mmCIF file of C-alpha atoms and ligand atoms in Angstrom:
data_model
loop_
_atom_site.group_PDB
_atom_site.id
_atom_site.type_symbol
_atom_site.label_atom_id
_atom_site.label_comp_id
_atom_site.label_asym_id
_atom_site.label_seq_id
_atom_site.Cartn_x
_atom_site.Cartn_y
_atom_site.Cartn_z
ATOM 1 C CA UNK A 1 -0.012 -25.479 -3.892
ATOM 2 C CA UNK A 2 -0.370 -24.801 -0.183
ATOM 3 C CA UNK A 3 -0.601 -21.175 0.879
ATOM 4 C CA UNK A 4 0.382 -20.405 4.459
ATOM 5 C CA UNK A 5 -0.943 -16.964 5.236
ATOM 6 C CA UNK A 6 -0.648 -14.805 8.332
ATOM 7 C CA UNK A 7 -3.854 -12.816 8.747
ATOM 8 C CA UNK A 8 -3.556 -9.542 10.653
ATOM 9 C CA UNK A 9 -6.913 -7.737 10.642
ATOM 10 C CA UNK A 10 -5.743 -4.926 12.948
ATOM 11 C CA UNK A 11 -7.961 -2.045 14.042
ATOM 12 C CA UNK A 12 -11.039 -0.105 13.006
ATOM 13 C CA UNK A 13 -12.550 -1.427 9.798
ATOM 14 C CA UNK A 14 -9.643 -3.906 9.470
ATOM 15 C CA UNK A 15 -11.554 -6.974 10.711
ATOM 16 C CA UNK A 16 -14.633 -6.419 8.532
ATOM 17 C CA UNK A 17 -12.741 -5.796 5.301
ATOM 18 C CA UNK A 18 -10.372 -8.652 6.119
ATOM 19 C CA UNK A 19 -13.294 -11.046 6.411
ATOM 20 C CA UNK A 20 -14.304 -10.199 2.837
ATOM 21 C CA UNK A 21 -10.752 -10.583 1.514
ATOM 22 C CA UNK A 22 -10.397 -13.930 3.290
ATOM 23 C CA UNK A 23 -13.677 -15.205 1.861
ATOM 24 C CA UNK A 24 -12.477 -14.164 -1.586
ATOM 25 C CA UNK A 25 -9.122 -15.870 -0.997
ATOM 26 C CA UNK A 26 -10.874 -19.074 0.113
ATOM 27 C CA UNK A 27 -13.137 -19.046 -2.945
ATOM 28 C CA UNK A 28 -10.156 -18.580 -5.274
ATOM 29 C CA UNK A 29 -8.209 -21.377 -3.557
ATOM 30 C CA UNK A 30 -11.177 -23.739 -3.879
ATOM 31 C CA UNK A 31 -11.619 -22.871 -7.526
ATOM 32 C CA UNK A 32 -7.976 -23.419 -8.448
ATOM 33 C CA UNK A 33 -7.328 -26.349 -6.129
ATOM 34 C CA UNK A 34 -4.968 -24.701 -3.638
ATOM 35 C CA UNK A 35 -4.737 -25.553 0.044
ATOM 36 C CA UNK A 36 -5.178 -22.526 2.257
ATOM 37 C CA UNK A 37 -3.800 -22.494 5.759
ATOM 38 C CA UNK A 38 -4.115 -19.279 7.658
ATOM 39 C CA UNK A 39 -3.628 -18.095 11.186
ATOM 40 C CA UNK A 40 -4.709 -14.808 12.749
ATOM 41 C CA UNK A 41 -2.547 -12.593 14.932
ATOM 42 C CA UNK A 42 -2.733 -9.267 16.712
ATOM 43 C CA UNK A 43 -1.265 -5.977 15.560
ATOM 44 C CA UNK A 44 -2.020 -2.332 16.362
ATOM 45 C CA UNK A 45 -4.274 -0.830 19.018
ATOM 46 C CA UNK A 46 -6.037 -4.151 19.584
ATOM 47 C CA UNK A 47 -2.651 -5.707 20.368
ATOM 48 C CA UNK A 48 -1.827 -2.905 22.814
ATOM 49 C CA UNK A 49 -5.160 -3.503 24.523
ATOM 50 C CA UNK A 50 -4.623 -7.270 24.677
ATOM 51 C CA UNK A 51 -0.916 -7.603 25.460
ATOM 52 C CA UNK A 52 0.511 -4.077 25.759
ATOM 53 C CA UNK A 53 2.582 -4.317 22.577
ATOM 54 C CA UNK A 54 1.441 -3.166 19.098
ATOM 55 C CA UNK A 55 3.584 -5.817 17.335
ATOM 56 C CA UNK A 56 3.972 -8.738 19.745
ATOM 57 C CA UNK A 57 6.799 -11.264 19.214
ATOM 58 C CA UNK A 58 4.256 -14.034 18.462
ATOM 59 C CA UNK A 59 2.871 -11.972 15.608
ATOM 60 C CA UNK A 60 6.352 -11.443 14.204
ATOM 61 C CA UNK A 61 7.122 -15.162 14.487
ATOM 62 C CA UNK A 62 3.946 -16.039 12.627
ATOM 63 C CA UNK A 63 4.728 -13.520 9.873
ATOM 64 C CA UNK A 64 8.260 -14.893 9.497
ATOM 65 C CA UNK A 65 6.983 -18.456 9.172
ATOM 66 C CA UNK A 66 4.230 -17.648 6.684
ATOM 67 C CA UNK A 67 4.413 -17.402 2.893
ATOM 68 C CA UNK A 68 2.554 -14.087 2.880
ATOM 69 C CA UNK A 69 0.962 -11.635 5.286
ATOM 70 C CA UNK A 70 -2.473 -10.134 4.706
ATOM 71 C CA UNK A 71 -2.867 -7.013 6.775
ATOM 72 C CA UNK A 72 -5.925 -4.816 7.318
ATOM 73 C CA UNK A 73 -5.381 -1.469 9.012
ATOM 74 C CA UNK A 74 -3.915 0.124 12.090
ATOM 75 C CA UNK A 75 -4.885 3.107 14.242
ATOM 76 C CA UNK A 76 -7.289 4.219 16.929
ATOM 77 C CA UNK A 77 -8.405 7.785 17.703
ATOM 78 C CA UNK A 78 -7.791 7.319 21.400
ATOM 79 C CA UNK A 79 -4.064 7.414 20.597
ATOM 80 C CA UNK A 80 -4.212 10.051 17.832
ATOM 81 C CA UNK A 81 -5.281 12.757 20.218
ATOM 82 C CA UNK A 82 -2.817 11.856 22.932
ATOM 83 C CA UNK A 83 0.632 13.125 21.905
ATOM 84 C CA UNK A 84 2.053 11.778 25.174
ATOM 85 C CA UNK A 85 0.954 8.169 24.692
ATOM 86 C CA UNK A 86 3.957 5.917 25.389
ATOM 87 C CA UNK A 87 2.987 3.197 22.941
ATOM 88 C CA UNK A 88 1.168 3.968 19.710
ATOM 89 C CA UNK A 89 -0.516 1.531 17.321
ATOM 90 C CA UNK A 90 1.466 2.943 14.364
ATOM 91 C CA UNK A 91 4.696 1.837 16.062
ATOM 92 C CA UNK A 92 3.453 -1.695 15.491
ATOM 93 C CA UNK A 93 3.136 -1.114 11.768
ATOM 94 C CA UNK A 94 6.540 0.522 11.559
ATOM 95 C CA UNK A 95 8.209 -2.264 13.516
ATOM 96 C CA UNK A 96 6.475 -4.847 11.403
ATOM 97 C CA UNK A 97 7.799 -3.183 8.239
ATOM 98 C CA UNK A 98 11.291 -2.830 9.696
ATOM 99 C CA UNK A 99 11.561 -6.322 11.214
ATOM 100 C CA UNK A 100 10.255 -7.975 8.060
ATOM 101 C CA UNK A 101 12.656 -5.834 5.998
ATOM 102 C CA UNK A 102 9.820 -4.575 3.809
ATOM 103 C CA UNK A 103 11.704 -1.797 2.067
ATOM 104 C CA UNK A 104 9.606 -1.603 -1.081
ATOM 105 C CA UNK A 105 5.964 -0.588 -1.022
ATOM 106 C CA UNK A 106 4.261 -1.024 -4.373
ATOM 107 C CA UNK A 107 1.128 1.075 -4.761
ATOM 108 C CA UNK A 108 -0.552 0.706 -8.141
ATOM 109 C CA UNK A 109 -2.883 3.504 -9.203
ATOM 110 C CA UNK A 110 -5.338 2.394 -11.850
ATOM 111 C CA UNK A 111 -8.678 3.827 -12.796
ATOM 112 C CA UNK A 112 -11.799 1.722 -13.035
ATOM 113 C CA UNK A 113 -13.689 2.481 -16.259
ATOM 114 C CA UNK A 114 -17.056 2.315 -14.516
ATOM 115 C CA UNK A 115 -15.943 4.838 -11.893
ATOM 116 C CA UNK A 116 -14.283 7.472 -14.076
ATOM 117 C CA UNK A 117 -17.128 9.916 -13.520
ATOM 118 C CA UNK A 118 -16.674 9.617 -9.727
ATOM 119 C CA UNK A 119 -13.175 11.036 -9.833
ATOM 120 C CA UNK A 120 -13.030 14.673 -8.767
ATOM 121 C CA UNK A 121 -10.810 15.192 -11.818
ATOM 122 C CA UNK A 122 -12.192 15.567 -15.332
ATOM 123 C CA UNK A 123 -12.760 12.250 -17.094
ATOM 124 C CA UNK A 124 -10.370 13.013 -19.963
ATOM 125 C CA UNK A 125 -7.553 13.557 -17.461
ATOM 126 C CA UNK A 126 -7.962 10.293 -15.581
ATOM 127 C CA UNK A 127 -9.269 7.902 -18.227
ATOM 128 C CA UNK A 128 -6.528 5.331 -18.803
ATOM 129 C CA UNK A 129 -4.289 6.598 -16.005
ATOM 130 C CA UNK A 130 -2.212 3.626 -14.889
ATOM 131 C CA UNK A 131 0.932 4.026 -12.855
ATOM 132 C CA UNK A 132 2.744 2.512 -9.906
ATOM 133 C CA UNK A 133 4.137 4.420 -6.953
ATOM 134 C CA UNK A 134 7.072 2.668 -5.377
ATOM 135 C CA UNK A 135 7.549 4.033 -1.908
ATOM 136 C CA UNK A 136 10.688 3.309 0.127
ATOM 137 C CA UNK A 137 9.282 1.937 3.360
ATOM 138 C CA UNK A 138 11.959 1.320 5.980
ATOM 139 C CA UNK A 139 14.095 4.455 5.932
ATOM 140 C CA UNK A 140 13.923 8.226 5.962
ATOM 141 C CA UNK A 141 12.276 10.370 8.585
ATOM 142 C CA UNK A 142 9.995 7.546 9.778
ATOM 143 C CA UNK A 143 12.964 5.698 11.227
ATOM 144 C CA UNK A 144 15.766 8.262 11.508
ATOM 145 C CA UNK A 145 17.210 8.818 14.963
ATOM 146 C CA UNK A 146 17.531 11.007 16.948
ATOM 147 C CA UNK A 147 13.880 11.827 17.131
ATOM 148 C CA UNK A 148 12.193 13.485 20.068
ATOM 149 C CA UNK A 149 11.607 16.568 22.110
ATOM 150 C CA UNK A 150 13.773 18.857 24.135
ATOM 151 C CA UNK A 151 13.468 18.670 27.880
ATOM 152 C CA UNK A 152 11.345 21.801 28.160
ATOM 153 C CA UNK A 153 9.016 20.246 25.574
ATOM 154 C CA UNK A 154 9.190 23.279 23.300
ATOM 155 C CA UNK A 155 11.405 21.894 20.566
ATOM 156 C CA UNK A 156 10.931 18.682 18.584
ATOM 157 C CA UNK A 157 13.161 17.064 15.998
ATOM 158 C CA UNK A 158 13.189 14.255 13.448
ATOM 159 C CA UNK A 159 16.108 12.975 11.434
ATOM 160 C CA UNK A 160 15.994 11.962 7.801
ATOM 161 C CA UNK A 161 18.671 9.399 6.950
ATOM 162 C CA UNK A 162 19.277 7.346 3.815
ATOM 163 C CA UNK A 163 22.230 5.134 3.040
ATOM 164 C CA UNK A 164 23.523 4.256 -0.403
ATOM 165 C CA UNK A 165 22.467 0.657 0.097
ATOM 166 C CA UNK A 166 18.880 1.619 0.935
ATOM 167 C CA UNK A 167 18.621 3.895 -2.063
ATOM 168 C CA UNK A 168 20.232 1.470 -4.494
ATOM 169 C CA UNK A 169 17.988 -1.478 -3.648
ATOM 170 C CA UNK A 170 14.748 0.489 -3.981
ATOM 171 C CA UNK A 171 15.903 2.026 -7.274
ATOM 172 C CA UNK A 172 16.752 -1.405 -8.689
ATOM 173 C CA UNK A 173 13.330 -2.640 -7.621
ATOM 174 C CA UNK A 174 11.711 0.344 -9.347
ATOM 175 C CA UNK A 175 13.693 -0.281 -12.537
ATOM 176 C CA UNK A 176 12.550 -3.898 -12.467
ATOM 177 C CA UNK A 177 8.923 -2.819 -12.406
ATOM 178 C CA UNK A 178 9.492 -0.145 -15.052
ATOM 179 C CA UNK A 179 11.126 -2.758 -17.288
ATOM 180 C CA UNK A 180 7.977 -4.869 -17.155
ATOM 181 C CA UNK A 181 5.766 -1.895 -18.014
ATOM 182 C CA UNK A 182 6.028 1.162 -20.250
ATOM 183 C CA UNK A 183 9.708 1.681 -19.442
ATOM 184 C CA UNK A 184 9.566 5.052 -17.815
ATOM 185 C CA UNK A 185 10.833 5.767 -14.303
ATOM 186 C CA UNK A 186 10.258 9.057 -12.499
ATOM 187 C CA UNK A 187 12.474 9.631 -9.465
ATOM 188 C CA UNK A 188 10.787 12.041 -7.061
ATOM 189 C CA UNK A 189 12.916 13.986 -4.587
ATOM 190 C CA UNK A 190 13.597 17.420 -3.139
ATOM 191 C CA UNK A 191 17.198 17.615 -4.269
ATOM 192 C CA UNK A 192 17.074 21.397 -4.453
ATOM 193 C CA UNK A 193 16.814 21.573 -0.648
ATOM 194 C CA UNK A 194 17.420 18.257 1.141
ATOM 195 C CA UNK A 195 20.717 16.372 1.445
ATOM 196 C CA UNK A 196 19.176 12.880 1.423
ATOM 197 C CA UNK A 197 17.365 13.806 -1.789
ATOM 198 C CA UNK A 198 20.629 14.886 -3.375
ATOM 199 C CA UNK A 199 22.074 11.453 -2.561
ATOM 200 C CA UNK A 200 18.982 9.818 -4.097
ATOM 201 C CA UNK A 201 19.427 11.831 -7.262
ATOM 202 C CA UNK A 202 23.151 11.177 -7.494
ATOM 203 C CA UNK A 203 22.694 7.423 -7.076
ATOM 204 C CA UNK A 204 19.813 7.355 -9.550
ATOM 205 C CA UNK A 205 22.014 9.123 -12.098
ATOM 206 C CA UNK A 206 24.742 6.527 -11.484
ATOM 207 C CA UNK A 207 22.366 3.597 -11.873
ATOM 208 C CA UNK A 208 20.359 4.866 -14.848
ATOM 209 C CA UNK A 209 22.930 3.808 -17.493
ATOM 210 C CA UNK A 210 22.507 0.180 -16.342
ATOM 211 C CA UNK A 211 18.946 0.386 -17.699
ATOM 212 C CA UNK A 212 19.407 1.911 -21.160
ATOM 213 C CA UNK A 213 15.961 0.850 -22.381
ATOM 214 C CA UNK A 214 14.253 2.740 -19.550
ATOM 215 C CA UNK A 215 13.722 6.483 -19.653
ATOM 216 C CA UNK A 216 14.616 8.045 -16.284
ATOM 217 C CA UNK A 217 13.374 11.452 -15.328
ATOM 218 C CA UNK A 218 13.468 13.494 -12.136
ATOM 219 C CA UNK A 219 10.817 15.607 -10.471
ATOM 220 C CA UNK A 220 10.835 17.642 -7.296
ATOM 221 C CA UNK A 221 8.163 16.397 -4.951
ATOM 222 C CA UNK A 222 6.148 19.613 -4.980
ATOM 223 C CA UNK A 223 6.081 19.557 -8.747
ATOM 224 C CA UNK A 224 5.198 15.840 -8.709
ATOM 225 C CA UNK A 225 2.251 16.573 -6.406
ATOM 226 C CA UNK A 226 0.959 18.982 -9.010
ATOM 227 C CA UNK A 227 1.620 16.741 -12.002
ATOM 228 C CA UNK A 228 -0.175 13.770 -10.424
ATOM 229 C CA UNK A 229 -3.367 15.806 -10.448
ATOM 230 C CA UNK A 230 -2.734 17.756 -13.625
ATOM 231 C CA UNK A 231 -1.502 14.978 -15.862
ATOM 232 C CA UNK A 232 -1.680 11.556 -14.165
ATOM 233 C CA UNK A 233 -1.259 9.784 -17.483
ATOM 234 C CA UNK A 234 2.301 11.094 -17.768
ATOM 235 C CA UNK A 235 3.486 8.586 -15.128
ATOM 236 C CA UNK A 236 4.437 4.936 -15.503
ATOM 237 C CA UNK A 237 6.566 4.068 -12.456
ATOM 238 C CA UNK A 238 7.335 6.647 -9.796
ATOM 239 C CA UNK A 239 9.856 5.964 -7.040
ATOM 240 C CA UNK A 240 10.366 8.037 -3.946
ATOM 241 C CA UNK A 241 11.387 8.109 -0.289
ATOM 242 C CA UNK A 242 9.175 7.071 2.602
ATOM 243 C CA UNK A 243 7.469 10.316 3.642
ATOM 244 C CA UNK A 244 7.015 11.692 0.136
ATOM 245 C CA UNK A 245 5.553 8.343 -0.900
ATOM 246 C CA UNK A 246 3.107 8.371 1.989
ATOM 247 C CA UNK A 247 1.781 11.755 0.962
ATOM 248 C CA UNK A 248 1.776 11.285 -2.802
ATOM 249 C CA UNK A 249 -0.071 7.965 -2.664
ATOM 250 C CA UNK A 250 -2.985 9.371 -0.677
ATOM 251 C CA UNK A 251 -3.132 12.131 -3.249
ATOM 252 C CA UNK A 252 -2.949 9.665 -6.128
ATOM 253 C CA UNK A 253 -5.782 7.600 -4.713
ATOM 254 C CA UNK A 254 -8.136 10.510 -5.354
ATOM 255 C CA UNK A 255 -7.677 9.964 -9.073
ATOM 256 C CA UNK A 256 -9.511 6.671 -8.855
ATOM 257 C CA UNK A 257 -12.438 8.147 -6.939
ATOM 258 C CA UNK A 258 -11.898 6.640 -3.491
ATOM 259 C CA UNK A 259 -9.119 5.852 -1.053
ATOM 260 C CA UNK A 260 -11.012 2.617 -0.494
ATOM 261 C CA UNK A 261 -9.911 1.172 -3.823
ATOM 262 C CA UNK A 262 -6.131 1.055 -3.679
ATOM 263 C CA UNK A 263 -4.201 -2.045 -2.598
ATOM 264 C CA UNK A 264 -0.503 -2.314 -1.959
ATOM 265 C CA UNK A 265 2.260 -4.856 -1.670
ATOM 266 C CA UNK A 266 5.270 -4.485 0.603
ATOM 267 C CA UNK A 267 8.242 -6.567 -0.376
ATOM 268 C CA UNK A 268 11.779 -6.934 0.852
ATOM 269 C CA UNK A 269 13.984 -9.239 2.852
ATOM 270 C CA UNK A 270 11.462 -11.588 4.477
ATOM 271 C CA UNK A 271 7.769 -12.430 4.039
ATOM 272 C CA UNK A 272 5.879 -10.049 1.763
ATOM 273 C CA UNK A 273 2.881 -8.203 3.107
ATOM 274 C CA UNK A 274 -0.274 -7.087 1.342
ATOM 275 C CA UNK A 275 -2.405 -4.258 2.661
ATOM 276 C CA UNK A 276 -4.804 -1.558 1.516
ATOM 277 C CA UNK A 277 -3.264 1.914 1.445
ATOM 278 C CA UNK A 278 -6.059 3.399 3.531
ATOM 279 C CA UNK A 279 -6.157 3.618 7.303
ATOM 280 C CA UNK A 280 -8.434 2.131 9.935
ATOM 281 C CA UNK A 281 -11.358 4.560 9.291
ATOM 282 C CA UNK A 282 -12.542 4.340 12.913
ATOM 283 C CA UNK A 283 -15.735 6.323 12.285
ATOM 284 C CA UNK A 284 -16.971 3.435 10.152
ATOM 285 C CA UNK A 285 -15.761 0.553 12.330
ATOM 286 C CA UNK A 286 -18.396 -2.108 12.947
ATOM 287 C CA UNK A 287 -20.952 -0.415 10.680
ATOM 288 C CA UNK A 288 -20.476 -2.680 7.660
ATOM 289 C CA UNK A 289 -20.130 0.344 5.355
ATOM 290 C CA UNK A 290 -16.413 0.463 4.541
ATOM 291 C CA UNK A 291 -15.254 -0.305 1.033
ATOM 292 C CA UNK A 292 -13.663 -3.788 1.015
ATOM 293 C CA UNK A 293 -12.214 -3.422 -2.498
ATOM 294 C CA UNK A 294 -8.718 -2.194 -1.559
ATOM 295 C CA UNK A 295 -8.397 -5.157 0.836
ATOM 296 C CA UNK A 296 -9.750 -7.620 -1.737
ATOM 297 C CA UNK A 297 -7.389 -6.253 -4.382
ATOM 298 C CA UNK A 298 -4.562 -6.631 -1.863
ATOM 299 C CA UNK A 299 -5.425 -10.339 -1.852
ATOM 300 C CA UNK A 300 -5.207 -10.250 -5.674
ATOM 301 C CA UNK A 301 -1.733 -8.736 -5.391
ATOM 302 C CA UNK A 302 -0.846 -11.469 -2.910
ATOM 303 C CA UNK A 303 -1.675 -14.159 -5.478
ATOM 304 C CA UNK A 304 0.188 -12.316 -8.241
ATOM 305 C CA UNK A 305 3.288 -10.901 -6.566
ATOM 306 C CA UNK A 306 3.444 -13.210 -3.553
ATOM 307 C CA UNK A 307 2.732 -16.550 -5.215
ATOM 308 C CA UNK A 308 3.118 -15.818 -8.925
ATOM 309 C CA UNK A 309 -0.439 -17.117 -9.416
ATOM 310 C CA UNK A 310 -1.534 -14.731 -12.144
ATOM 311 C CA UNK A 311 -4.810 -16.337 -13.189
ATOM 312 C CA UNK A 312 -6.004 -16.337 -9.596
ATOM 313 C CA UNK A 313 -5.241 -12.621 -9.252
ATOM 314 C CA UNK A 314 -6.854 -11.882 -12.608
ATOM 315 C CA UNK A 315 -10.074 -13.592 -11.575
ATOM 316 C CA UNK A 316 -10.302 -11.429 -8.453
ATOM 317 C CA UNK A 317 -9.788 -8.300 -10.562
ATOM 318 C CA UNK A 318 -12.405 -9.452 -13.030
ATOM 319 C CA UNK A 319 -14.878 -10.029 -10.193
ATOM 320 C CA UNK A 320 -14.153 -6.627 -8.640
ATOM 321 C CA UNK A 321 -14.621 -4.882 -11.992
ATOM 322 C CA UNK A 322 -17.865 -6.765 -12.554
ATOM 323 C CA UNK A 323 -19.174 -5.725 -9.135
ATOM 324 C CA UNK A 324 -18.514 -2.097 -9.974
ATOM 325 C CA UNK A 325 -20.106 -2.360 -13.371
ATOM 326 C CA UNK A 326 -23.148 -3.939 -11.746
ATOM 327 C CA UNK A 327 -23.283 -1.045 -9.263
ATOM 328 C CA UNK A 328 -22.633 -3.280 -6.260
ATOM 329 C CA UNK A 329 -20.581 -0.676 -4.418
ATOM 330 C CA UNK A 330 -20.280 0.824 -0.935
ATOM 331 C CA UNK A 331 -21.441 4.326 -0.041
ATOM 332 C CA UNK A 332 -18.117 6.060 -0.715
ATOM 333 C CA UNK A 333 -18.590 5.484 -4.443
ATOM 334 C CA UNK A 334 -22.356 4.934 -4.681
ATOM 335 C CA UNK A 335 -23.079 8.618 -5.314
ATOM 336 C CA UNK A 336 -26.827 8.754 -5.653
ATOM 337 C CA UNK A 337 -27.154 5.061 -6.530
ATOM 338 C CA UNK A 338 -27.909 2.356 -3.992
ATOM 339 C CA UNK A 339 -25.133 1.856 -1.448
ATOM 340 C CA UNK A 340 -24.375 -1.751 -0.541
ATOM 341 C CA UNK A 341 -22.885 -3.005 2.698
ATOM 342 C CA UNK A 342 -19.272 -4.146 3.021
ATOM 343 C CA UNK A 343 -20.475 -7.721 3.463
ATOM 344 C CA UNK A 344 -22.848 -7.519 0.478
ATOM 345 C CA UNK A 345 -20.097 -6.314 -1.840
ATOM 346 C CA UNK A 346 -17.813 -9.071 -0.554
ATOM 347 C CA UNK A 347 -20.441 -11.739 -0.986
ATOM 348 C CA UNK A 348 -21.235 -10.586 -4.538
ATOM 349 C CA UNK A 349 -17.554 -10.867 -5.456
ATOM 350 C CA UNK A 350 -17.277 -14.314 -3.833
ATOM 351 C CA UNK A 351 -20.394 -15.507 -5.711
ATOM 352 C CA UNK A 352 -18.921 -14.224 -8.983
ATOM 353 C CA UNK A 353 -15.699 -16.162 -8.359
ATOM 354 C CA UNK A 354 -17.599 -19.353 -7.516
ATOM 355 C CA UNK A 355 -19.659 -19.184 -10.710
HETATM 356 C C1 IPM B 1 0.305 4.285 5.183
HETATM 357 C C2 IPM B 1 -0.169 4.868 6.493
HETATM 358 C C3 IPM B 1 0.901 4.651 7.562
HETATM 359 C C4 IPM B 1 2.147 5.386 7.100
HETATM 360 C C5 IPM B 1 0.502 5.100 8.968
HETATM 361 C C6 IPM B 1 -0.751 4.406 9.434
HETATM 362 C C7 IPM B 1 1.619 4.918 9.952
HETATM 363 O O1 IPM B 1 -0.500 6.207 6.339
HETATM 364 O O2 IPM B 1 0.571 3.065 5.131
HETATM 365 O O3 IPM B 1 0.390 5.020 4.209
HETATM 366 O O4 IPM B 1 2.290 6.591 7.343
HETATM 367 O O5 IPM B 1 3.007 4.754 6.493
HETATM 368 MG MG1 MG B 2 -0.375 6.915 4.342
#
């Protein structure tokens, strides 16, 4: 088949990890006889620098016309420390999510057998942990209006809004994933305090009977934060609102040993997008030291969830696992052993796929 892909490397380490994921994608396409057509576009701080807009209309057009979007990372410290900046790179990411209707962010958390000892948690706690966080991605406090500051600058406010429709569609998506797995769905909210969470819980209780073969349980987000660390194996599919999902997935990534290992898929109304869960890691930009695995595994998710090409995705996973077993890893997980460069890890994985 022909794969039309929009490639958005973004900021910081984005371009260097994207190069590895693209090389892997090309190798897989060659191996399985697919045509790959890709086009690059600007997003984030680099887009502000070039055209003054973090998500230019041309980038949106390209995304809309493509079969899938591969996205690297967004963010630049020169904006982080300037609370008065009028345009921010992150606005580009948020607009991209909103305009593409990407309401469901799928973040799988799986441990790699060869890295179990690198997790800060005890091996017996994390061994075999395998769950998916489904984060609502286009609602909640990230998008709620009004948002801003009082005129004297001494008061700031955000608004958290969720509609029934937004909650229902993400819950149905979560049930779909749970149905294909171990049939357990954990709905995470703060229904003891927050009104939007109470609506989430009410709607989840209404929907649950439609999925009688799936066990639904509820956790408050503070308790969930604790359980993810204390007993990660108790989760199968976890679904939650935008901000809680942002926080819990960074926490969950620790289980695997590095934030640099977790890919994600964002799906919804238009073209699906595949991106690592980590940020732009500006301190490492241009140094060829960042871990490319989350980006490469995002390409695997693209084959699997975006194109339903399961063997292609499986081969990428096999190659990534083999690279870890062979100790071909970047410094974040090398721990005493030799640390390889971003490009060396990528090349090893490409060579494995070509074999
Ligand atoms: C993520 C990131 C983004 C978010 C930032 C970069 C805006 O942390 O994808 O998790 O908060 O959603
Ligand atoms: Mg985040």
